Coordinates of C-alpha atoms in Angstrom, one line a residue:
Chain O
M907 CA 10.6 48.0 -11.5
A908 CA 9.1 50.8 -9.5
I909 CA 8.1 49.3 -6.2
D910 CA 8.7 52.3 -3.9
S911 CA 5.3 53.6 -5.1
T912 CA 3.4 50.4 -4.3
P913 CA 2.9 50.2 -0.5
A914 CA 0.3 52.9 0.0
P915 CA -2.3 51.8 -2.6
L916 CA -1.8 48.2 -1.7
R917 CA -3.8 48.5 1.6
T918 CA -7.4 47.5 1.2
S919 CA -8.6 49.7 4.0
T920 CA -7.3 51.6 7.0
P921 CA -7.5 49.6 10.2
A922 CA -10.7 50.4 12.1
N923 CA -11.0 47.1 14.0
I924 CA -8.1 46.1 16.4
H925 CA -8.1 42.6 14.7
D926 CA -7.7 44.2 11.4
H927 CA -4.3 44.6 9.9
G928 CA -2.9 45.2 6.5
R929 CA -3.8 42.7 3.8
L930 CA -2.4 42.6 0.3
N931 CA -5.0 43.2 -2.3
R932 CA -6.1 40.0 -4.0
R933 CA -4.6 41.1 -7.4
T934 CA -1.3 42.4 -6.0
P935 CA 0.6 39.0 -6.0
W936 CA -0.4 38.5 -9.6
T937 CA 0.8 42.0 -10.5
I938 CA 4.1 41.3 -8.7
L939 CA 4.4 38.0 -10.6
G940 CA 3.8 39.7 -13.9
L941 CA 6.3 42.5 -13.2
S942 CA 8.9 40.0 -12.0
L943 CA 8.5 37.9 -15.1
A944 CA 8.7 41.0 -17.3
A945 CA 11.9 42.0 -15.5
G946 CA 13.3 38.5 -15.9
F947 CA 12.6 38.7 -19.6
G948 CA 14.1 42.1 -19.8
V949 CA 17.4 41.0 -18.1
A950 CA 17.5 37.8 -20.3
A951 CA 16.9 39.9 -23.4
F952 CA 19.7 42.3 -22.4
L953 CA 22.1 39.4 -21.7
G954 CA 21.2 37.9 -25.0
S955 CA 21.7 41.2 -26.9
V956 CA 25.2 41.8 -25.4
G957 CA 26.1 38.2 -26.3
A958 CA 26.4 36.8 -22.8
T959 CA 23.9 34.1 -23.7
D960 CA 22.9 32.6 -27.0
G961 CA 20.0 34.7 -28.0
L962 CA 17.0 35.1 -25.6
S963 CA 17.2 32.3 -23.1
L964 CA 13.7 31.4 -22.0
T965 CA 14.9 29.2 -19.1
L966 CA 17.0 32.1 -17.8
A967 CA 14.1 34.5 -18.1
L968 CA 11.7 32.3 -16.2
A969 CA 14.2 31.4 -13.5
L970 CA 15.2 35.1 -12.9
G971 CA 11.5 36.1 -12.9
T972 CA 10.6 33.4 -10.4
V973 CA 13.4 34.2 -8.0
L974 CA 12.6 37.9 -8.2
Y975 CA 8.9 37.2 -7.5
V976 CA 9.8 35.1 -4.4
V977 CA 12.0 37.8 -3.0
M978 CA 9.6 40.6 -3.8
I979 CA 6.4 39.0 -2.5
T980 CA 8.2 38.1 0.7
L981 CA 9.6 41.6 1.3
I982 CA 6.4 43.4 0.4
S983 CA 4.2 41.1 2.4
R984 CA 6.5 41.5 5.4
Q985 CA 6.2 45.3 5.2
I986 CA 2.4 45.3 4.9
E987 CA 1.1 42.0 6.4
G988 CA 3.7 41.1 9.0
T989 CA 6.1 38.2 9.4
R990 CA 3.6 35.3 9.7
Q991 CA 1.8 36.2 6.4
A992 CA 5.2 36.8 4.7
T993 CA 6.3 33.3 5.7
D994 CA 3.0 31.9 4.4
R995 CA 3.5 33.7 1.0
F996 CA 7.1 32.5 0.8
V997 CA 6.2 28.9 1.5
T998 CA 3.3 29.0 -0.9
A999 CA 5.6 30.3 -3.6
M1000 CA 8.1 27.6 -2.9
V1001 CA 5.5 24.8 -2.9
T1002 CA 4.0 26.1 -6.2
I1003 CA 7.5 26.1 -7.7
A1004 CA 8.1 22.5 -6.6
F1005 CA 4.8 21.5 -8.0
T1006 CA 5.5 23.2 -11.4
V1007 CA 8.9 21.6 -11.6
A1008 CA 7.3 18.2 -11.0
I1009 CA 4.5 18.6 -13.5
I1010 CA 6.4 20.1 -16.4
P1011 CA 8.2 16.8 -17.4
L1012 CA 5.0 14.9 -17.1
I1013 CA 3.1 17.3 -19.4
S1014 CA 6.0 17.5 -21.8
L1015 CA 6.2 13.7 -21.9
L1016 CA 2.4 13.3 -22.5
F1017 CA 2.5 16.0 -25.2
T1018 CA 5.5 14.5 -27.0
V1019 CA 4.0 11.0 -27.0
V1020 CA 0.6 12.1 -28.1
T1021 CA 1.9 14.4 -31.0
R1022 CA 4.4 11.9 -32.2
G1023 CA 2.3 8.8 -31.6
A1024 CA -0.7 10.2 -33.4
A1025 CA 1.0 9.8 -36.8
R1026 CA 0.6 6.0 -36.8
F1027 CA -2.3 5.7 -34.4
D1028 CA -4.6 4.2 -37.0
I1029 CA -6.7 1.1 -37.7
Q1030 CA -3.8 -0.6 -39.5
F1031 CA -1.6 -0.2 -36.3
F1032 CA -4.2 -2.2 -34.3
S1033 CA -5.0 -4.8 -37.0
E1034 CA -1.7 -5.9 -38.5
S1035 CA 1.5 -7.4 -37.2
M1036 CA 5.0 -6.6 -38.4
R1037 CA 5.3 -9.9 -40.4
N1038 CA 7.0 -9.2 -43.7
V1039 CA 7.0 -5.5 -43.2
V1040 CA 10.3 -3.8 -43.8
G1041 CA 9.4 -0.2 -44.4
E1042 CA 6.1 1.7 -44.0
G1043 CA 2.8 0.1 -42.8
G1044 CA 2.6 -2.8 -40.5
G1045 CA 1.3 -2.5 -36.9
A1046 CA 1.5 -3.7 -33.3
A1047 CA -1.4 -6.1 -33.1
H1048 CA 1.0 -8.9 -32.3
A1049 CA 2.6 -6.8 -29.5
I1050 CA -0.8 -5.8 -28.1
V1051 CA -2.0 -9.4 -28.0
G1052 CA 1.3 -10.5 -26.5
T1053 CA 1.2 -7.8 -23.8
L1054 CA -2.5 -8.6 -22.9
L1055 CA -1.8 -12.4 -22.8
M1056 CA 1.4 -12.2 -20.8
T1057 CA 0.1 -9.6 -18.3
G1058 CA -3.2 -11.4 -18.0
T1059 CA -1.5 -14.7 -17.2
A1060 CA 0.8 -12.9 -14.8
A1061 CA -2.3 -11.4 -13.1
I1062 CA -4.0 -14.8 -12.9
I1063 CA -0.9 -16.2 -11.2
S1064 CA -0.1 -13.3 -8.9
I1065 CA -3.5 -12.2 -7.7
P1066 CA -4.4 -15.5 -5.8
I1067 CA -0.9 -15.9 -4.4
G1068 CA -0.6 -12.3 -3.4
L1069 CA -4.1 -12.0 -2.0
M1070 CA -3.8 -15.2 0.0
T1071 CA -0.4 -14.2 1.3
A1072 CA -1.9 -10.9 2.5
I1073 CA -4.8 -12.7 4.2
Y1074 CA -2.3 -15.0 5.9
L1075 CA -0.2 -12.1 7.1
V1076 CA -3.1 -10.0 8.4
E1077 CA -5.5 -12.6 9.8
Y1078 CA -3.4 -15.6 10.7
G1079 CA 0.3 -14.9 10.6
R1080 CA 2.0 -14.7 14.0
G1081 CA 5.6 -15.2 15.0
P1082 CA 8.7 -15.9 12.9
L1083 CA 7.1 -17.2 9.7
A1084 CA 5.0 -14.1 9.3
R1085 CA 8.0 -11.9 10.0
A1086 CA 10.0 -13.8 7.5
I1087 CA 7.3 -13.5 4.8
T1088 CA 7.0 -9.8 5.4
F1089 CA 10.8 -9.4 5.1
F1090 CA 11.0 -11.4 1.9
V1091 CA 8.1 -9.5 0.4
D1092 CA 9.9 -6.2 1.2
V1093 CA 13.0 -7.6 -0.4
M1094 CA 11.1 -8.8 -3.5
T1095 CA 9.6 -5.3 -3.9
G1096 CA 13.1 -4.0 -4.6
I1097 CA 14.1 -6.7 -7.1
P1098 CA 15.4 -5.1 -10.3
S1099 CA 13.1 -6.3 -13.2
I1100 CA 16.1 -7.6 -15.1
V1101 CA 16.8 -10.0 -12.3
A1102 CA 13.2 -11.3 -12.4
G1103 CA 13.8 -11.8 -16.1
L1104 CA 17.0 -13.7 -15.6
F1105 CA 15.3 -15.8 -12.9
A1106 CA 12.6 -16.9 -15.2
F1107 CA 15.0 -17.5 -18.0
A1108 CA 17.2 -19.7 -15.8
L1109 CA 14.2 -21.6 -14.5
F1110 CA 12.9 -22.3 -18.0
A1111 CA 16.3 -23.1 -19.3
L1112 CA 16.6 -25.8 -16.6
V1113 CA 13.4 -27.4 -17.8
F1114 CA 13.4 -26.8 -21.5
G1115 CA 17.1 -26.5 -22.3
P1116 CA 19.0 -23.3 -23.0
G1117 CA 17.8 -20.7 -25.4
V1118 CA 14.1 -21.2 -24.7
R1119 CA 11.7 -18.4 -25.4
M1120 CA 8.0 -18.4 -24.6
G1121 CA 5.3 -16.1 -23.4
F1122 CA 4.6 -18.1 -20.3
A1123 CA 8.1 -17.5 -19.1
G1124 CA 7.5 -13.8 -19.5
S1125 CA 4.4 -14.2 -17.3
I1126 CA 6.4 -15.9 -14.6
A1127 CA 9.0 -13.1 -14.7
L1128 CA 6.1 -10.5 -14.4
S1129 CA 4.6 -12.5 -11.6
V1130 CA 7.8 -12.3 -9.6
L1131 CA 7.6 -8.5 -9.9
M1132 CA 3.8 -8.3 -9.3
I1133 CA 3.3 -10.6 -6.3
P1134 CA 5.0 -8.4 -3.8
V1135 CA 3.1 -5.3 -5.0
V1136 CA -0.2 -7.2 -4.7
V1137 CA 0.7 -8.5 -1.2
R1138 CA 1.6 -5.1 0.0
S1139 CA -1.5 -3.3 -1.2
C1140 CA -3.9 -6.1 -0.2
E1141 CA -2.2 -6.2 3.2
E1142 CA -2.8 -2.5 3.7
M1143 CA -6.4 -2.7 2.7
L1144 CA -7.1 -5.7 4.9
R1145 CA -5.5 -4.0 7.9
I1146 CA -7.8 -1.0 7.7
V1147 CA -11.0 -3.2 8.1
P1148 CA -12.1 -2.3 11.6
N1149 CA -11.5 -5.1 14.1
E1150 CA -15.0 -4.5 15.4
L1151 CA -16.5 -6.1 12.3
R1152 CA -14.4 -9.2 12.8
E1153 CA -15.5 -9.4 16.5
A1154 CA -19.1 -8.8 15.5
A1155 CA -18.9 -11.8 13.2
Y1156 CA -17.1 -14.0 15.8
A1157 CA -19.8 -13.1 18.4
L1158 CA -22.4 -14.4 16.1
G1159 CA -20.7 -17.8 16.1
V1160 CA -19.1 -17.4 12.6
P1161 CA -15.9 -19.3 12.1
K1162 CA -12.8 -17.4 11.3
W1163 CA -12.4 -18.4 7.7
L1164 CA -16.0 -17.4 6.9
T1165 CA -15.5 -14.1 8.7
V1166 CA -12.5 -13.5 6.4
L1167 CA -14.4 -14.6 3.3
K1168 CA -17.7 -12.9 3.9
V1169 CA -17.0 -9.9 6.1
V1170 CA -13.3 -8.8 5.8
L1171 CA -13.0 -9.3 2.0
P1172 CA -16.3 -7.7 1.0
T1173 CA -15.5 -4.7 3.2
S1174 CA -12.1 -4.2 1.6
I1175 CA -12.9 -5.3 -1.9
A1176 CA -12.8 -1.8 -3.3
G1177 CA -9.3 -1.1 -2.0
I1178 CA -8.1 -4.5 -3.0
T1179 CA -9.3 -4.1 -6.6
T1180 CA -7.6 -0.7 -6.9
G1181 CA -4.4 -2.2 -5.5
I1182 CA -4.5 -5.1 -8.0
M1183 CA -5.2 -2.7 -10.9
I1184 CA -2.2 -0.6 -9.9
A1185 CA 0.0 -3.7 -9.7
I1186 CA -1.1 -4.7 -13.2
A1187 CA -0.3 -1.2 -14.5
R1188 CA 3.1 -1.4 -12.8
V1189 CA 4.1 -4.6 -14.6
I1190 CA 2.5 -4.0 -18.0
G1191 CA 5.2 -1.6 -19.0
E1192 CA 8.1 -3.9 -18.1
T1193 CA 10.6 -4.3 -20.9
A1194 CA 13.8 -5.9 -19.6
P1195 CA 12.5 -9.3 -18.4
L1196 CA 10.3 -9.8 -21.5
L1197 CA 13.2 -8.9 -23.8
I1198 CA 15.1 -11.8 -22.2
V1199 CA 12.5 -14.5 -21.7
A1200 CA 9.9 -13.8 -24.3
G1201 CA 12.2 -12.4 -26.9
F1202 CA 10.9 -10.3 -29.8
T1203 CA 9.2 -11.3 -33.0
A1204 CA 7.4 -9.7 -36.0
S1205 CA 4.7 -12.3 -36.1
M1206 CA 1.5 -12.9 -34.3
N1207 CA 1.7 -15.6 -31.6
Y1208 CA -1.3 -16.7 -29.5
D1209 CA 0.5 -19.7 -28.0
M1210 CA 1.8 -18.9 -24.5
F1211 CA 3.9 -22.1 -24.4
N1212 CA 5.6 -22.0 -27.8
D1213 CA 7.9 -19.6 -29.5
R1214 CA 8.7 -16.0 -29.0
M1215 CA 6.0 -13.5 -28.1
Q1216 CA 6.2 -9.7 -28.7
S1217 CA 5.0 -7.2 -26.1
L1218 CA 4.3 -3.5 -26.4
P1219 CA 7.3 -2.2 -24.4
V1220 CA 9.6 -4.6 -26.3
F1221 CA 8.0 -3.5 -29.6
V1222 CA 8.8 0.1 -28.8
F1223 CA 12.3 -0.8 -27.9
T1224 CA 13.0 -3.0 -31.0
S1225 CA 11.4 -0.5 -33.3
Y1226 CA 13.7 2.2 -32.0
A1227 CA 16.8 0.0 -31.7
N1228 CA 16.6 -1.8 -35.0
Q1229 CA 15.4 0.8 -37.4
G1230 CA 15.1 -0.4 -41.0
V1231 CA 15.8 1.5 -44.2
D1232 CA 12.8 3.7 -43.8
S1233 CA 13.7 4.8 -40.2
Q1234 CA 10.9 7.3 -39.9
A1235 CA 8.3 4.5 -40.2
F1236 CA 9.9 2.6 -37.4
L1237 CA 10.1 5.7 -35.2
D1238 CA 6.4 6.5 -35.8
R1239 CA 5.5 2.9 -34.9
A1240 CA 7.6 3.2 -31.7
W1241 CA 5.8 6.4 -30.7
A1242 CA 2.4 4.9 -31.5
G1243 CA 3.3 1.8 -29.4
A1244 CA 4.2 4.0 -26.5
L1245 CA 1.0 6.0 -26.8
T1246 CA -1.0 2.7 -26.8
L1247 CA 0.8 1.5 -23.7
I1248 CA 0.0 4.8 -21.9
L1249 CA -3.6 4.5 -22.9
I1250 CA -3.9 0.9 -21.7
V1251 CA -2.4 1.9 -18.3
M1252 CA -4.8 4.9 -18.1
V1253 CA -7.8 2.7 -18.9
L1254 CA -6.7 0.3 -16.1
N1255 CA -6.4 3.2 -13.6
L1256 CA -9.8 4.6 -14.6
T1257 CA -11.4 1.1 -14.2
A1258 CA -9.8 0.8 -10.8
R1259 CA -11.3 4.1 -9.7
L1260 CA -14.7 3.2 -11.1
I1261 CA -14.6 -0.2 -9.3
A1262 CA -13.5 1.5 -6.1
R1263 CA -16.4 3.9 -6.3
L1264 CA -19.0 1.1 -7.1
F1265 CA -17.9 -1.3 -4.4
A1266 CA -17.0 1.2 -1.7
P1267 CA -19.0 0.4 1.4
T1268 CA -20.7 3.2 3.3
L1269 CA -18.8 3.3 6.6
G1270 CA -20.7 6.4 7.8
R1271 CA -21.5 6.5 11.5
Chain H
M1201 CA -34.0 -20.9 26.4
S1202 CA -32.0 -19.1 29.1
K1203 CA -29.3 -20.7 31.1
R1204 CA -27.5 -20.3 34.4
I1205 CA -23.9 -19.2 34.3
E1206 CA -21.5 -20.3 37.0
V1207 CA -18.0 -18.9 37.1
R1208 CA -15.5 -20.7 39.3
D1209 CA -12.1 -19.3 40.3
L1210 CA -11.5 -17.6 37.0
N1211 CA -8.2 -15.9 36.2
V1212 CA -7.9 -14.0 33.0
Y1213 CA -4.5 -13.2 31.3
Y1214 CA -3.2 -11.0 28.5
G1215 CA 0.1 -12.8 27.9
K1216 CA 2.0 -12.5 31.1
F1217 CA -0.3 -9.8 32.5
K1218 CA -3.1 -11.1 34.8
A1219 CA -6.0 -8.8 34.1
V1220 CA -8.7 -10.4 36.3
E1221 CA -8.1 -12.5 39.4
D1222 CA -10.1 -15.2 41.1
V1223 CA -13.6 -14.4 40.1
S1224 CA -16.4 -16.7 41.2
L1225 CA -20.1 -15.9 40.8
T1226 CA -23.4 -17.3 39.7
I1227 CA -25.6 -15.6 37.2
E1228 CA -29.3 -16.7 37.3
P1229 CA -31.3 -17.4 34.2
R1230 CA -33.9 -14.8 33.1
S1231 CA -32.2 -12.0 35.0
V1232 CA -30.2 -9.0 34.3
T1233 CA -26.8 -8.8 35.9
A1234 CA -24.8 -5.6 35.8
F1235 CA -21.0 -5.3 36.2
I1236 CA -19.9 -2.0 37.5
G1237 CA -16.5 -0.6 38.5
P1238 CA -13.9 1.9 37.5
S1239 CA -12.2 1.9 34.0
G1240 CA -9.5 -0.8 33.6
C1241 CA -10.9 -3.0 36.4
G1242 CA -11.5 -5.9 34.1
K1243 CA -15.3 -5.8 33.6
S1244 CA -15.1 -5.9 29.8
T1245 CA -12.3 -8.4 29.9
F1246 CA -14.3 -10.6 32.2
I1247 CA -17.5 -10.4 30.2
R1248 CA -15.6 -11.4 27.1
T1249 CA -14.5 -14.6 28.8
L1250 CA -18.2 -15.6 29.0
N1251 CA -18.4 -16.3 25.3
R1252 CA -14.7 -17.0 24.7
M1253 CA -14.3 -13.7 22.8
H1254 CA -11.3 -13.0 25.1
E1255 CA -9.1 -15.4 23.3
V1256 CA -9.4 -13.7 19.9
I1257 CA -6.8 -11.3 21.2
P1258 CA -3.3 -12.7 20.5
G1259 CA -1.7 -14.1 23.7
A1260 CA -4.8 -13.9 25.8
Y1261 CA -5.9 -16.9 27.8
V1262 CA -8.1 -18.0 30.8
E1263 CA -7.7 -20.3 33.8
G1264 CA -10.7 -21.6 35.6
E1265 CA -14.2 -22.7 34.7
V1266 CA -17.2 -21.1 33.2
L1267 CA -20.2 -23.4 33.4
V1268 CA -23.3 -22.7 31.4
D1269 CA -26.0 -25.0 32.8
G1270 CA -23.2 -27.3 34.1
D1271 CA -21.2 -27.5 30.8
N1272 CA -17.7 -26.0 31.1
L1273 CA -17.1 -23.6 28.2
Y1274 CA -13.3 -24.0 28.7
G1275 CA -13.4 -27.8 28.8
A1276 CA -11.2 -29.8 26.4
G1277 CA -12.6 -30.2 22.9
I1278 CA -15.1 -27.3 23.2
D1279 CA -15.4 -25.3 20.0
P1280 CA -15.4 -21.6 20.7
V1281 CA -17.5 -21.0 17.6
L1282 CA -20.3 -23.1 19.0
V1283 CA -20.1 -21.4 22.4
R1284 CA -20.5 -18.0 20.7
R1285 CA -23.7 -19.3 18.9
Q1286 CA -25.1 -19.9 22.4
V1287 CA -23.8 -16.8 24.1
G1288 CA -24.4 -13.7 21.9
M1289 CA -22.7 -10.3 22.4
V1290 CA -23.5 -6.6 21.8
F1291 CA -20.5 -4.3 21.7
Q1292 CA -19.8 -0.8 23.0
R1293 CA -19.9 0.9 19.6
P1294 CA -22.6 -0.2 17.2
N1295 CA -21.0 -2.3 14.5
P1296 CA -23.4 -3.2 11.7
F1297 CA -21.7 -4.8 8.7
P1298 CA -21.2 -1.9 6.2
T1299 CA -21.6 -4.1 3.2
M1300 CA -25.0 -5.5 4.2
S1301 CA -28.5 -4.1 4.1
I1302 CA -30.5 -3.9 7.3
A1303 CA -32.3 -7.2 6.6
D1304 CA -29.0 -8.9 5.8
N1305 CA -27.4 -7.6 9.0
V1306 CA -30.2 -9.2 11.0
L1307 CA -29.7 -12.4 9.0
A1308 CA -25.9 -12.2 9.3
G1309 CA -25.7 -15.0 11.8
V1310 CA -27.5 -17.3 9.4
K1311 CA -26.0 -16.1 6.1
L1312 CA -22.4 -15.8 7.2
N1313 CA -22.6 -19.4 8.4
N1314 CA -23.6 -20.5 4.9
R1315 CA -26.9 -22.0 6.3
R1316 CA -29.7 -22.1 3.8
I1317 CA -32.9 -20.4 4.8
S1318 CA -36.1 -20.0 2.7
K1319 CA -37.2 -16.6 1.7
S1320 CA -40.3 -16.7 3.9
D1321 CA -38.4 -18.0 6.9
A1322 CA -35.9 -15.3 6.4
D1323 CA -38.6 -12.6 6.2
D1324 CA -40.2 -14.0 9.4
L1325 CA -36.9 -14.1 11.2
V1326 CA -36.1 -10.5 10.2
E1327 CA -39.4 -9.3 11.4
K1328 CA -39.3 -11.3 14.6
S1329 CA -35.8 -10.2 15.5
L1330 CA -36.4 -6.5 14.6
Q1331 CA -39.7 -6.6 16.6
G1332 CA -37.7 -8.1 19.5
A1333 CA -35.2 -5.3 19.3
N1334 CA -38.0 -2.6 19.1
L1335 CA -36.8 -1.5 15.7
W1336 CA -39.3 -3.0 13.3
N1337 CA -41.6 0.0 13.1
E1338 CA -38.8 2.3 12.3
V1339 CA -37.1 0.3 9.5
K1340 CA -39.8 -1.9 8.0
D1341 CA -40.1 0.3 4.9
R1342 CA -36.3 0.4 4.2
L1343 CA -35.0 -3.1 5.0
D1344 CA -32.8 -3.0 1.9
R1345 CA -31.0 0.2 2.8
P1346 CA -27.5 -0.2 4.3
G1347 CA -27.3 -0.7 8.0
S1348 CA -25.0 2.3 8.3
S1349 CA -27.8 4.6 7.2
L1350 CA -29.4 4.3 10.6
S1351 CA -28.8 6.6 13.6
G1352 CA -26.4 5.4 16.3
G1353 CA -29.2 4.2 18.6
Q1354 CA -31.0 2.4 15.8
Q1355 CA -27.7 0.8 14.7
Q1356 CA -27.2 -0.5 18.3
R1357 CA -30.7 -1.9 18.3
L1358 CA -29.9 -3.4 14.9
C1359 CA -26.9 -5.1 16.5
I1360 CA -29.2 -6.4 19.3
A1361 CA -31.6 -7.7 16.6
R1362 CA -28.7 -9.4 14.9
A1363 CA -27.6 -11.0 18.2
I1364 CA -31.1 -12.4 19.1
A1365 CA -31.6 -13.6 15.5
V1366 CA -29.3 -16.5 16.2
E1367 CA -31.4 -17.4 19.3
P1368 CA -28.7 -17.5 21.9
E1369 CA -29.2 -18.6 25.5
V1370 CA -27.3 -15.6 26.9
I1371 CA -26.8 -12.1 25.7
L1372 CA -23.7 -10.2 26.8
M1373 CA -23.7 -6.4 26.5
D1374 CA -20.5 -4.5 26.8
E1375 CA -21.4 -0.9 27.6
P1376 CA -24.2 -0.9 25.0
C1377 CA -25.3 2.6 25.7
S1378 CA -22.1 4.5 26.2
A1379 CA -22.1 5.9 22.7
L1380 CA -25.8 6.8 22.7
D1381 CA -27.9 9.7 23.7
P1382 CA -30.4 9.5 26.6
I1383 CA -33.4 8.8 24.4
S1384 CA -31.7 5.9 22.6
T1385 CA -30.4 4.7 26.0
L1386 CA -33.9 4.6 27.3
A1387 CA -35.0 2.6 24.2
I1388 CA -32.2 0.1 24.9
E1389 CA -33.0 -0.1 28.6
D1390 CA -36.7 -0.8 27.8
L1391 CA -35.6 -3.5 25.4
I1392 CA -33.3 -5.1 28.1
E1393 CA -36.4 -5.2 30.4
E1394 CA -38.3 -7.1 27.7
L1395 CA -35.4 -9.4 26.7
K1396 CA -35.1 -10.5 30.3
R1397 CA -38.2 -12.6 29.9
D1398 CA -36.4 -14.9 27.5
Y1399 CA -32.7 -14.5 27.9
T1400 CA -30.0 -14.3 30.6
I1401 CA -28.5 -10.9 30.2
V1402 CA -25.2 -9.6 31.4
I1403 CA -24.4 -5.9 31.0
V1404 CA -21.3 -3.9 31.7
T1405 CA -22.0 -0.3 32.4
H1406 CA -20.3 2.8 33.7
N1407 CA -23.6 4.4 34.4
M1408 CA -24.7 3.5 37.9
Q1409 CA -28.3 4.8 37.4
Q1410 CA -28.5 2.5 34.5
A1411 CA -27.3 -0.5 36.6
S1412 CA -29.8 0.3 39.3
R1413 CA -32.6 0.8 36.8
V1414 CA -32.2 -2.4 34.7
S1415 CA -30.4 -5.0 36.7
D1416 CA -31.5 -7.6 39.2
K1417 CA -28.0 -8.3 40.6
T1418 CA -24.9 -6.2 40.5
A1419 CA -21.2 -7.1 40.6
F1420 CA -18.7 -4.5 41.7
F1421 CA -15.1 -4.9 40.3
T1422 CA -12.1 -2.8 41.1
I1423 CA -8.3 -2.9 41.0
A1424 CA -5.9 -2.2 43.9
G1425 CA -3.6 -0.2 41.7
T1426 CA -2.1 0.2 38.2
G1427 CA -0.7 -3.1 36.9
M1428 CA -2.6 -5.1 39.5
P1429 CA -5.3 -7.5 38.4
G1430 CA -9.0 -6.6 38.7
T1431 CA -11.0 -8.4 41.4
L1432 CA -14.6 -9.0 42.2
I1433 CA -15.3 -7.0 45.4
E1434 CA -19.0 -7.6 45.9
Y1435 CA -21.8 -9.4 44.2
D1436 CA -25.4 -9.1 45.5
D1437 CA -28.9 -8.0 44.6
T1438 CA -28.8 -4.6 43.0
S1439 CA -31.0 -3.1 45.8
V1440 CA -28.5 -4.2 48.4
I1441 CA -25.4 -3.0 46.4
F1442 CA -26.9 0.5 46.0
S1443 CA -28.5 0.9 49.4
N1444 CA -26.6 -1.2 51.9
P1445 CA -23.4 -2.7 50.5
S1446 CA -21.4 -4.8 52.9
V1447 CA -18.0 -3.6 51.6
K1448 CA -16.8 -0.1 52.2
A1449 CA -15.2 0.2 48.7
T1450 CA -18.5 -0.6 47.0
E1451 CA -20.3 2.0 49.1
D1452 CA -17.6 4.6 48.2
Y1453 CA -17.9 3.8 44.5
V1454 CA -21.7 3.8 44.3
S1455 CA -22.1 6.9 46.4
G1456 CA -19.4 8.8 44.3
K1457 CA -16.8 9.0 47.1
F1458 CA -14.4 6.6 45.3
G1459 CA -10.8 7.7 44.9

């Protein structure tokens, strides 16, 4: 790397104005990045050829190149642009690295799921159950139906309870009761999902006897996980409704409950909907509680109150854990199930954004 | 339609803190009464006791009597919601409901209370109230646009239209012009002059020219020091307060020598 020749041509102009000082040319950082990476690859190739590493190590090359870039850009920038700009370049580089490190696993995960899931992402997968399937073929229709039924029921239970709790906390709750509820909601947010599953299992075992499995029990377990999330997000949304609007309604002689119903809720409906959608997306991928209380099955089951019910996360788990003779067919189905689940969550999130945009009130002043 | 307000020995509290002490005054019907005084002297707190808005703040309460045509607002068994239907209020910052159109904002007092109103009655009420607030000509072609699409001065007049649509006896205005430019302020002041014919109006203002322009009587409040309750120093005809007040503190305040 020949950097001793760089400083002079890097100046964009000679200072004519007293406020003017050296600036790096816009392309210079990219040039430095390219050279640093090239040097990193060079070193890695050398280490590979002498046998210090096992062939050309891509990770080593990228890491060396990145470190070299951070050092070089900071030093060069300090020489030409001064300390403040150098610090800016250094922190920009560090933030970019942090972002890249965070995004790489995400992209890798999406890429893997899409490529492997595509193999069985066909009509049969969405139209058939696993009943009497031991090898190839079959599908996850029973799991998709189960997931939608159980999550839907969980939502029907959780949304009214959560929303009304949030309304109580924001609009009415004062003193020890409200503080206790807030505390327990916080505690519930941290409950491990397996504990929610065991709770539902114990509850239903008390009523129906041990060994009971049903979809509704799964919904109860999911509700235990979902209610605190709904309470929290609705509470936040209700709190940001300006107090002036409540006072405006009171001053018109509107009772408090009508003010909440017709002023506070419509004003915050966009945020509340988004929060609820995110809460649904949060529980739709739960595996552990459903594995316990809803069990797993190869057959279609539309009855929430009778027999085992399959769900997508459990389908993925069982396909992987209990591979049959033709193990590739089971793996393909597992990946396709994971892809379906990711798509469902994505659709939910997109719907939430769409609803938020449609309902958002114009608060412009 | 307008009523006399008599306040007797009123003490106003925020929890343990006494914010206003021992106020007694009589507000005549069909007149404009202005409350002036330095910030924090309890004018806004006091005006909010006249329609029981004070107590929506947790821990806030009132001792004493407020009589509207002889009926005590703080008597046992009085529903604050019904009081507020008789004594309307306009706030410092315009606060139209963001989810409602201009017409719905005017009808808010009716619609939010789940009362049924026929389409033609609703249209008449919207027109009458907006005419009353001098806003009709500016918005008649866009009644279904959101209330927040209006300018600040128009929004404030929309809030006044909303307040008069429920046909109160008294209208309280808490610094209604402090967020507005001089032109919009003038529009509101003209409106106050007109509303005076039908309503009893109480206005809090920091603008002494405004008090002298619009009000018939003026009350001067002040506090002895930080943490002390606000007190009513002098209450008299506006002309007397601004030309020949009987208390030295009032004279200092209105002539700008205060503090």
